[in-house]
PDB file of C-alpha atoms in Angstrom:
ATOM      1  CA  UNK K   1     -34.727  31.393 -36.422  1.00  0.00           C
ATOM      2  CA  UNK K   2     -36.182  33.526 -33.231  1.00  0.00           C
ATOM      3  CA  UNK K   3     -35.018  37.300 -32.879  1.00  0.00           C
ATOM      4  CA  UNK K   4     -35.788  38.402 -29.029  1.00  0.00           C
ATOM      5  CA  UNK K   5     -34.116  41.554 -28.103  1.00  0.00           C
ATOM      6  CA  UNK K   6     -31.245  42.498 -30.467  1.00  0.00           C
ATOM      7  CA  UNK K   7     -30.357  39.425 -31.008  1.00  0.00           C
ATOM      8  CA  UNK K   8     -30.964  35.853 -32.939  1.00  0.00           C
ATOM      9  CA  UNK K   9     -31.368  31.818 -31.910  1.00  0.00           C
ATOM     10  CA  UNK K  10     -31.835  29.539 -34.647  1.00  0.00           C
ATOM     11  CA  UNK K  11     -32.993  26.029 -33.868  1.00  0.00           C
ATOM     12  CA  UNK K  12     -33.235  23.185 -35.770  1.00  0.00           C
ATOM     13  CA  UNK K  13     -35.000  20.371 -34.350  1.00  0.00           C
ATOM     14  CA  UNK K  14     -37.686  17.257 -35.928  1.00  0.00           C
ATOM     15  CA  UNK K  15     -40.673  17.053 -33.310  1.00  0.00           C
ATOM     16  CA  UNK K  16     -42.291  13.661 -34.578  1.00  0.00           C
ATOM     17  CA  UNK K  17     -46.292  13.553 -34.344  1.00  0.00           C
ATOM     18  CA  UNK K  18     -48.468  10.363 -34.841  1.00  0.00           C
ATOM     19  CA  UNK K  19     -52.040   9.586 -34.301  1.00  0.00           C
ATOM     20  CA  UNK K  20     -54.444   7.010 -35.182  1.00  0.00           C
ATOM     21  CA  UNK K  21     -58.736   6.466 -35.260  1.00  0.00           C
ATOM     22  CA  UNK K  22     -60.384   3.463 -35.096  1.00  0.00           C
ATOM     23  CA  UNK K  23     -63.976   4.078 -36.431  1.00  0.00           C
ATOM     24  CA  UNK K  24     -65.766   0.916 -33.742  1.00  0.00           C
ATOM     25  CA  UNK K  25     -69.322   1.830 -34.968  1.00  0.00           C
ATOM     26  CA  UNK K  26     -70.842   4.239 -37.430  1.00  0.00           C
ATOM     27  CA  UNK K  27     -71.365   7.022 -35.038  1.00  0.00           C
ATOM     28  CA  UNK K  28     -68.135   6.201 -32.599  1.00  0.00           C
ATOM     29  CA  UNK K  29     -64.370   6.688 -33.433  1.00  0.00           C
ATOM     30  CA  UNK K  30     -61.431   5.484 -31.046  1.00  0.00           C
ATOM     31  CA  UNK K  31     -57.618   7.970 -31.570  1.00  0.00           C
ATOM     32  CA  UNK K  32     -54.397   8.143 -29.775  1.00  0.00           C
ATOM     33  CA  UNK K  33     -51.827  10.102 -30.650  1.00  0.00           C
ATOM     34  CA  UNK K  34     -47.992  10.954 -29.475  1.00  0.00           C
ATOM     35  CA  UNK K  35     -46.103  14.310 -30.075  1.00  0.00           C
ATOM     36  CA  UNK K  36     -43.048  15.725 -29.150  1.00  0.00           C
ATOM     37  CA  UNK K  37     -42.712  19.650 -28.049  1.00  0.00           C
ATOM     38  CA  UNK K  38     -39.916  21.879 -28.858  1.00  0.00           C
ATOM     39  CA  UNK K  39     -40.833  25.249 -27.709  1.00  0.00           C
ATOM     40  CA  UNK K  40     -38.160  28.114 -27.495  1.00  0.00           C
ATOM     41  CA  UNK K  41     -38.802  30.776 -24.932  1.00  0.00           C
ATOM     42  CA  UNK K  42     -37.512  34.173 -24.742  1.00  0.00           C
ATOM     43  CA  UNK K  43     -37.387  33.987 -20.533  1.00  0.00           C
ATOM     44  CA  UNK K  44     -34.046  35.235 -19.315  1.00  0.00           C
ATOM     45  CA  UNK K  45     -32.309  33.836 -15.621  1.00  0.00           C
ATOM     46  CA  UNK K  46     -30.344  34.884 -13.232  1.00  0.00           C
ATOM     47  CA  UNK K  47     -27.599  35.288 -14.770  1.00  0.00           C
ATOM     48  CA  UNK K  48     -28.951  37.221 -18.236  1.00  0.00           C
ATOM     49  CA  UNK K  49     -29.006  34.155 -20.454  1.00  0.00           C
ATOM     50  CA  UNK K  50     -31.721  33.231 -22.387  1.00  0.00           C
ATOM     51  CA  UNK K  51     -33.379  29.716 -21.027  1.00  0.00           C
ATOM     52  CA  UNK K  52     -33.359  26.797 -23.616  1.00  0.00           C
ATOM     53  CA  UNK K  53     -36.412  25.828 -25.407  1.00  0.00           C
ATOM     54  CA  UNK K  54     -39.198  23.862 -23.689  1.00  0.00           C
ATOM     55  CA  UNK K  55     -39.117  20.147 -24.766  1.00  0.00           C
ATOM     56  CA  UNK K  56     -41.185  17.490 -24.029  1.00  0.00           C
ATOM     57  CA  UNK K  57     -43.737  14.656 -25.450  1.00  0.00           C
ATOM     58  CA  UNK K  58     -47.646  14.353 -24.895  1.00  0.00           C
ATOM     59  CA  UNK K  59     -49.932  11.302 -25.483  1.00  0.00           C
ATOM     60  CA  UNK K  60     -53.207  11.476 -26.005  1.00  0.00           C
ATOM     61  CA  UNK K  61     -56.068   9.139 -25.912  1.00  0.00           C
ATOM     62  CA  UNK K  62     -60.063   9.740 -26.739  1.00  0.00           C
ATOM     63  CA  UNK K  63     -63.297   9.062 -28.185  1.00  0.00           C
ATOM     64  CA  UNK K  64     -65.927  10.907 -30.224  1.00  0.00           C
ATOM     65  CA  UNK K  65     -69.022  10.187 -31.590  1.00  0.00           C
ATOM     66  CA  UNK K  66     -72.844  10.957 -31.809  1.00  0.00           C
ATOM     67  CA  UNK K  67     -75.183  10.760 -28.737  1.00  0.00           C
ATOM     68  CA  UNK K  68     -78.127   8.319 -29.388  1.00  0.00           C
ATOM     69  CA  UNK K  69     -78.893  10.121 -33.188  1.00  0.00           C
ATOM     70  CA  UNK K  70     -79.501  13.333 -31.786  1.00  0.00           C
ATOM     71  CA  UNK K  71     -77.020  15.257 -33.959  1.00  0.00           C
ATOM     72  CA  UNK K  72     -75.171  15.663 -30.148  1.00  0.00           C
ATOM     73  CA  UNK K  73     -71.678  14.796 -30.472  1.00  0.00           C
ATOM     74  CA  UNK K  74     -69.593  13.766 -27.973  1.00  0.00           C
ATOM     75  CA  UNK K  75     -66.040  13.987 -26.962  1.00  0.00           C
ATOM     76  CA  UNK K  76     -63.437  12.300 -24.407  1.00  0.00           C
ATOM     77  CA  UNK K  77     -59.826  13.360 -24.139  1.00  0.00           C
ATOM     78  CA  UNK K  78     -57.267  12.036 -21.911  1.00  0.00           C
ATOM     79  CA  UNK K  79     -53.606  13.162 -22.145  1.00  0.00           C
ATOM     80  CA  UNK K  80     -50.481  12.804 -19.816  1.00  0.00           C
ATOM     81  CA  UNK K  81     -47.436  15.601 -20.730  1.00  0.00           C
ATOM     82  CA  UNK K  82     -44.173  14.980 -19.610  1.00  0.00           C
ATOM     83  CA  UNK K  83     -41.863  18.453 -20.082  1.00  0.00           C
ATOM     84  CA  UNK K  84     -38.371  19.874 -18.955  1.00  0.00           C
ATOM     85  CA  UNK K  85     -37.126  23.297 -18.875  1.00  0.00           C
ATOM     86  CA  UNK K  86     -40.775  24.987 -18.179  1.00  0.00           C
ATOM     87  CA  UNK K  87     -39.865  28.656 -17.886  1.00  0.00           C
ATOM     88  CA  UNK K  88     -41.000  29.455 -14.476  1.00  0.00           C
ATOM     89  CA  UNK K  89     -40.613  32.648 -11.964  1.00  0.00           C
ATOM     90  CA  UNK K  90     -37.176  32.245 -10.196  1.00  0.00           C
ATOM     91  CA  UNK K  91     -38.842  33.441  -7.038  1.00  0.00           C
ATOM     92  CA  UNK K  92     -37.628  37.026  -5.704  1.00  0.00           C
ATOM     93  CA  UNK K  93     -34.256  36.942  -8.292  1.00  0.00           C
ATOM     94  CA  UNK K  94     -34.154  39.293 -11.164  1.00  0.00           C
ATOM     95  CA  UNK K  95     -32.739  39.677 -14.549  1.00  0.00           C
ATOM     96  CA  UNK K  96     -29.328  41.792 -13.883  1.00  0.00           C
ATOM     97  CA  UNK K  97     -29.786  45.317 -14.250  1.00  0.00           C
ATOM     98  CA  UNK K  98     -33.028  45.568 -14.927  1.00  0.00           C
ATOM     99  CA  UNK K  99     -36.356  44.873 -12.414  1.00  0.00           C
ATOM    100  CA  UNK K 100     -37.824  42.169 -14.600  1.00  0.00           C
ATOM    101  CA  UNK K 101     -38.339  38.931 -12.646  1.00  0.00           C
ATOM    102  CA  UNK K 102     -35.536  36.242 -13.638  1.00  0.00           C
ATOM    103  CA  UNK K 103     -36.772  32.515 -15.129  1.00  0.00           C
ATOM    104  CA  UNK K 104     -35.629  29.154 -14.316  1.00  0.00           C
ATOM    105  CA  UNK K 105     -36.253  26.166 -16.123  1.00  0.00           C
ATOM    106  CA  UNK K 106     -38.307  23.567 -14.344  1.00  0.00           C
ATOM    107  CA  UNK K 107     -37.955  19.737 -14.822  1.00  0.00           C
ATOM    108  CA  UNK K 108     -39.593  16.518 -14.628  1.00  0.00           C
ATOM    109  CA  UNK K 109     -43.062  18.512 -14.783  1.00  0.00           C
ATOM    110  CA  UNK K 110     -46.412  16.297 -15.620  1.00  0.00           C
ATOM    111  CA  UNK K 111     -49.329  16.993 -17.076  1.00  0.00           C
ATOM    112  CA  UNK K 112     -52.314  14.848 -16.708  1.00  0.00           C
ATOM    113  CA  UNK K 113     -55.820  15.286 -17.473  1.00  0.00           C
ATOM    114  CA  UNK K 114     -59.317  15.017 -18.641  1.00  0.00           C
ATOM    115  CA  UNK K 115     -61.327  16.602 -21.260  1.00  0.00           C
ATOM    116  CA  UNK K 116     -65.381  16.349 -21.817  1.00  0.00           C
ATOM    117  CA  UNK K 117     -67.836  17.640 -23.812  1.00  0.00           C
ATOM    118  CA  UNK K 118     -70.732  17.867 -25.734  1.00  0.00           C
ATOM    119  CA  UNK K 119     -72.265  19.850 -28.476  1.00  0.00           C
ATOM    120  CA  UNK K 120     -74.693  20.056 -31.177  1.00  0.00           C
ATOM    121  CA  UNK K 121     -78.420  21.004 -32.515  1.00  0.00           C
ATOM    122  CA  UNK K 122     -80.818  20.069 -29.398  1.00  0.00           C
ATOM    123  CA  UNK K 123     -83.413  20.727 -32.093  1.00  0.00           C
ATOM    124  CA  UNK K 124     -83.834  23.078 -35.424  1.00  0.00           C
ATOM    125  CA  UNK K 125     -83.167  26.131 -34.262  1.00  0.00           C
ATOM    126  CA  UNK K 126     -81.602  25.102 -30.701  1.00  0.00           C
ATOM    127  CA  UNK K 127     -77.898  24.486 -30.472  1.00  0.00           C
ATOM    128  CA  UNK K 128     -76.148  23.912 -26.808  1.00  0.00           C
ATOM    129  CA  UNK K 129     -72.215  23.327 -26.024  1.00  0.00           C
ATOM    130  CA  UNK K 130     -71.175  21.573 -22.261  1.00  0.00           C
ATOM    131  CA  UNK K 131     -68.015  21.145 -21.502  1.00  0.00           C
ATOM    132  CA  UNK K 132     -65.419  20.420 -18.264  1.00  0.00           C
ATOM    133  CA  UNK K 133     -62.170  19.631 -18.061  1.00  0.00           C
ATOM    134  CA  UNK K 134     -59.878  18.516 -14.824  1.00  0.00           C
ATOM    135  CA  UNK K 135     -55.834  18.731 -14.533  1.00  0.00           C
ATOM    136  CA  UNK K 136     -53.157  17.624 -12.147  1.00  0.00           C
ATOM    137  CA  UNK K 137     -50.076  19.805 -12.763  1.00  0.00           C
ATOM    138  CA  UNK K 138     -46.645  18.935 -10.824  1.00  0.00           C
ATOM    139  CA  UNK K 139     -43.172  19.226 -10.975  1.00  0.00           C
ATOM    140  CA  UNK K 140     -41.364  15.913  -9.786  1.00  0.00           C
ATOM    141  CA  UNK K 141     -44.379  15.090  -7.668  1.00  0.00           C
ATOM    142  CA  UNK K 142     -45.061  18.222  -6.204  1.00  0.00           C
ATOM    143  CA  UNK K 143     -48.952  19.185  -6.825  1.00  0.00           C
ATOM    144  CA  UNK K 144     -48.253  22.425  -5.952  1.00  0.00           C
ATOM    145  CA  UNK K 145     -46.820  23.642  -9.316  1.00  0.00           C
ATOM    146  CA  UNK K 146     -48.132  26.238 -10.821  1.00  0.00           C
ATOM    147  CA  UNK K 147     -50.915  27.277  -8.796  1.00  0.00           C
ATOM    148  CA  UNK K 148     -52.297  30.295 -10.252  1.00  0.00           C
ATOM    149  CA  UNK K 149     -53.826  28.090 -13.365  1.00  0.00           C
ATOM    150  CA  UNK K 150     -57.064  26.099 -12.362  1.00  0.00           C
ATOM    151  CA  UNK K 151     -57.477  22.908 -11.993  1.00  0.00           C
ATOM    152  CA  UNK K 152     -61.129  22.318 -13.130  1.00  0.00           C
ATOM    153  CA  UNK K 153     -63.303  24.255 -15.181  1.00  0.00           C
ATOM    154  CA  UNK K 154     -66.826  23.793 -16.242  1.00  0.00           C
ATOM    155  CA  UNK K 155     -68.677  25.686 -19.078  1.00  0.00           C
ATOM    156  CA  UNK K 156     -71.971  25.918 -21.131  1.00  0.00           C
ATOM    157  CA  UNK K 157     -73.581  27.899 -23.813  1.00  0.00           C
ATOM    158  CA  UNK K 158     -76.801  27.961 -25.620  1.00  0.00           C
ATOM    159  CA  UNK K 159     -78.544  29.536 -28.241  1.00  0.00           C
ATOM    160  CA  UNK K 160     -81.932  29.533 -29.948  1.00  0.00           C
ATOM    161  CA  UNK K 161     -82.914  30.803 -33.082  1.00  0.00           C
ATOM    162  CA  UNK K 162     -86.458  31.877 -32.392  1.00  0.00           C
ATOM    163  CA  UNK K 163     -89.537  30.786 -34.741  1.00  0.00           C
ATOM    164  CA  UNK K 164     -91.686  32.281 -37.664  1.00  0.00           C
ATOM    165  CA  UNK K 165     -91.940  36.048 -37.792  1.00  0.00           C
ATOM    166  CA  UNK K 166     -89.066  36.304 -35.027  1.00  0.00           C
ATOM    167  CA  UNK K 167     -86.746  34.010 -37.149  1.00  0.00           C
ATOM    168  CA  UNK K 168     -84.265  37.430 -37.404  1.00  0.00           C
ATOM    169  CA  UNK K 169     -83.302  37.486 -33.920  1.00  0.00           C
ATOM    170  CA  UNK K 170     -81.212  34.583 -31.831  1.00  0.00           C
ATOM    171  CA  UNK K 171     -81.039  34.376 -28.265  1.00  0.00           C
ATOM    172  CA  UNK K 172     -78.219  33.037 -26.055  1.00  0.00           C
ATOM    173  CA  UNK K 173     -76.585  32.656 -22.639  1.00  0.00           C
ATOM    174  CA  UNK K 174     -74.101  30.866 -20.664  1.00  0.00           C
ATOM    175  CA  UNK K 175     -71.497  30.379 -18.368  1.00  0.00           C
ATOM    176  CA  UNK K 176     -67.699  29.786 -17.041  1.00  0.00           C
ATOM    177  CA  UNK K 177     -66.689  28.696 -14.018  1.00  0.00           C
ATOM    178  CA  UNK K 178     -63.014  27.680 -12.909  1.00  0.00           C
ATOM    179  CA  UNK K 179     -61.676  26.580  -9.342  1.00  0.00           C
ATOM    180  CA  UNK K 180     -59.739  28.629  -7.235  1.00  0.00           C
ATOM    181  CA  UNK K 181     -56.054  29.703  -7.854  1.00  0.00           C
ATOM    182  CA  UNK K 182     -53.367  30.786  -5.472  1.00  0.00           C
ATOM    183  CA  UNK K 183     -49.875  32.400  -5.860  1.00  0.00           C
ATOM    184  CA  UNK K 184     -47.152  33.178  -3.277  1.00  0.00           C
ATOM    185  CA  UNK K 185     -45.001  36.081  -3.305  1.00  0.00           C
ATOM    186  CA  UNK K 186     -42.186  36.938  -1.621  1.00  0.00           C
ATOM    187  CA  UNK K 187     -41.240  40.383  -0.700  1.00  0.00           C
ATOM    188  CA  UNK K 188     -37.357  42.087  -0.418  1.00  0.00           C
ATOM    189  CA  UNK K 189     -37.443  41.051   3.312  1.00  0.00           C
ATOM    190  CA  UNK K 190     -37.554  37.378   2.317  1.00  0.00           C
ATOM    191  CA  UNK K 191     -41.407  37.321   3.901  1.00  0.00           C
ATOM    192  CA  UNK K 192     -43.379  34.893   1.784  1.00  0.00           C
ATOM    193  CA  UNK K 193     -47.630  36.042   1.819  1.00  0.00           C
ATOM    194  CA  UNK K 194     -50.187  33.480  -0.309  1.00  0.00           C
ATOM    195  CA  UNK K 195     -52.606  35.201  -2.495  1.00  0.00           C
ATOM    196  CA  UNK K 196     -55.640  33.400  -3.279  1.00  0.00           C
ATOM    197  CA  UNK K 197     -58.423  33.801  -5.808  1.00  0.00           C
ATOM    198  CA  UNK K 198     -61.762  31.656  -5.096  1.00  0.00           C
ATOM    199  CA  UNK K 199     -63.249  29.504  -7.147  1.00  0.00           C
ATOM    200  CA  UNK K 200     -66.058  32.090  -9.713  1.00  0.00           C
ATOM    201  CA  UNK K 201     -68.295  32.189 -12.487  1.00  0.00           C
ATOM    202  CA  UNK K 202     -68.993  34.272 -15.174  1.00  0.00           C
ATOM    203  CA  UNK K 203     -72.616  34.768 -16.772  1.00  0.00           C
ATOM    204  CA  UNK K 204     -72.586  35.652 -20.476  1.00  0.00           C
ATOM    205  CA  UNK K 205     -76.102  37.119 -22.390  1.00  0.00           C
ATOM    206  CA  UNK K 206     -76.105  37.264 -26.012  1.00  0.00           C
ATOM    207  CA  UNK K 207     -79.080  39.091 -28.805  1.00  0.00           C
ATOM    208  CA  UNK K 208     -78.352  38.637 -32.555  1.00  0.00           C
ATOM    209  CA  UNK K 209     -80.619  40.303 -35.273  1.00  0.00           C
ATOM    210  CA  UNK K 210     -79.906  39.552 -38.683  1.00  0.00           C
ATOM    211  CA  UNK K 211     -80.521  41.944 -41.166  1.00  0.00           C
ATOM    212  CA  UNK K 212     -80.571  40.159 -44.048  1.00  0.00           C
ATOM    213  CA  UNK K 213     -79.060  37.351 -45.369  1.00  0.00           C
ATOM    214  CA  UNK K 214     -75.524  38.169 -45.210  1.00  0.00           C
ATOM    215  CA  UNK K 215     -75.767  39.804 -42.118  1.00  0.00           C
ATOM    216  CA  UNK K 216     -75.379  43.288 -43.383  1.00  0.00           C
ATOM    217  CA  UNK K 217     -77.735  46.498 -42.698  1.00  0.00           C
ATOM    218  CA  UNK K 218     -78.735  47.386 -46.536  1.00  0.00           C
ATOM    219  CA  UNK K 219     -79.797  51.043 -47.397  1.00  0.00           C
ATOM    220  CA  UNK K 220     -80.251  53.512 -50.530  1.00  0.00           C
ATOM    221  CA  UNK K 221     -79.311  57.009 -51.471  1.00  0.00           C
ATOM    222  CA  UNK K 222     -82.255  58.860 -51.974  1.00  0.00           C
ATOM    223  CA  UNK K 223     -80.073  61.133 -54.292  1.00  0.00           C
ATOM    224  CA  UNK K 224     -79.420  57.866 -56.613  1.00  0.00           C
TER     225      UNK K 224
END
């Protein structure tokens, strides 16, 4: 049961889920998987109704494993999502009497994409994550769908615990970078202007100092 507003939907709905791994070597496993979505939403249209829930399936297919006994694992995931009923803006329309954009439901949107990456202990002391991921997002064939959510993304992150008398302290950086995104918005005149953000990247820094053991900063009262 879902309460938005002042009111209550109750659902009741079986989404099936089944996966399998094939272990092909000691360090390498084979899955797939299929699901089914069921996803209320709490968008209203037009007209003041609620949209119905989200629903959908998803299969997935990948492998994972260790890199050449380095303690590096690897992953691969490819998936392919086919959904109806995606809440999406209903372009310059709003919910009546109120200014809050109205929703439609979108059909015959796909999902497809690719997932990589790759993390472990370089070395003691030395761990590194590298990952990417690519996606093609359209509603019946239309590439176009949904433009303000990237399309590819890259990332990385490391971080080294440093040796001997400077074991307290851990180092780290990285980054994030995602492609560009773009939205159009149409204004009360019915002119339509695009909006674009460029592709960027984001630098992160991290310093950690451990105290002790459990992390904590450990002091007495002089008083007893």
């Amino acid at each position: 049961t879902f309460q938005y507003g002042e009111g209550f939907r109750s659902f009741d709905k079986f989404t099936p889920y089944i996966g399998a791994v094939y272990d092909v070597t000691n360090d390498w496993s084979l899955y797939a998987s299929y699901s089914e979505m069921f996803q209320p939403q709490d968008y209203l249209d037009r007209n003041g109704n609620y949209l119905e829930p989200q629903v959908g399936k998803n299969t997935e297919i990948g492998a994972k494993g260790e890199i050449f006994d380095t303690g590096m694992i690897a992953t691969l995931a490819l998936y392919q999502s086919s959904m109806d009923n995606v809440g999406v803006q209903d372009g310059t329309n709003l919910v009546p009497g109120t200014v809050d954009p109205a929703y439609r439901g979108a059909d015959g949107v796909e999902a497809k994409g690719l997932e990589v990456e790759v993390a472990g202990e370089i070395m003691p002391g030395w761990n590194l994550f590298v990952g990417g991921s690519t996606m093609q997002l359209s509603e019946r064939g239309d590439d176009d769908f949904s433009p303000d959510q990237p399309r590819t993304s890259l990332k990385a992150f490391t971080a080294y615990t440093l040796p001997g008398a400077w074991s307290e302290w851990t180092l780290g950086g990285g980054f994030r970078w995602q492609s560009d995104t773009w939205v159009d918005v149409t204004n009360g005149a019915g002119q339509t202007h695009r909006f674009t953000q460029p592709s960027y990247i984001v630098v992160d820094a991290m310093a950690r100092y451990d105290f002790n053991e459990r992390g904590l900063v450990v002091w007495t009262d002089p008083d007893g």
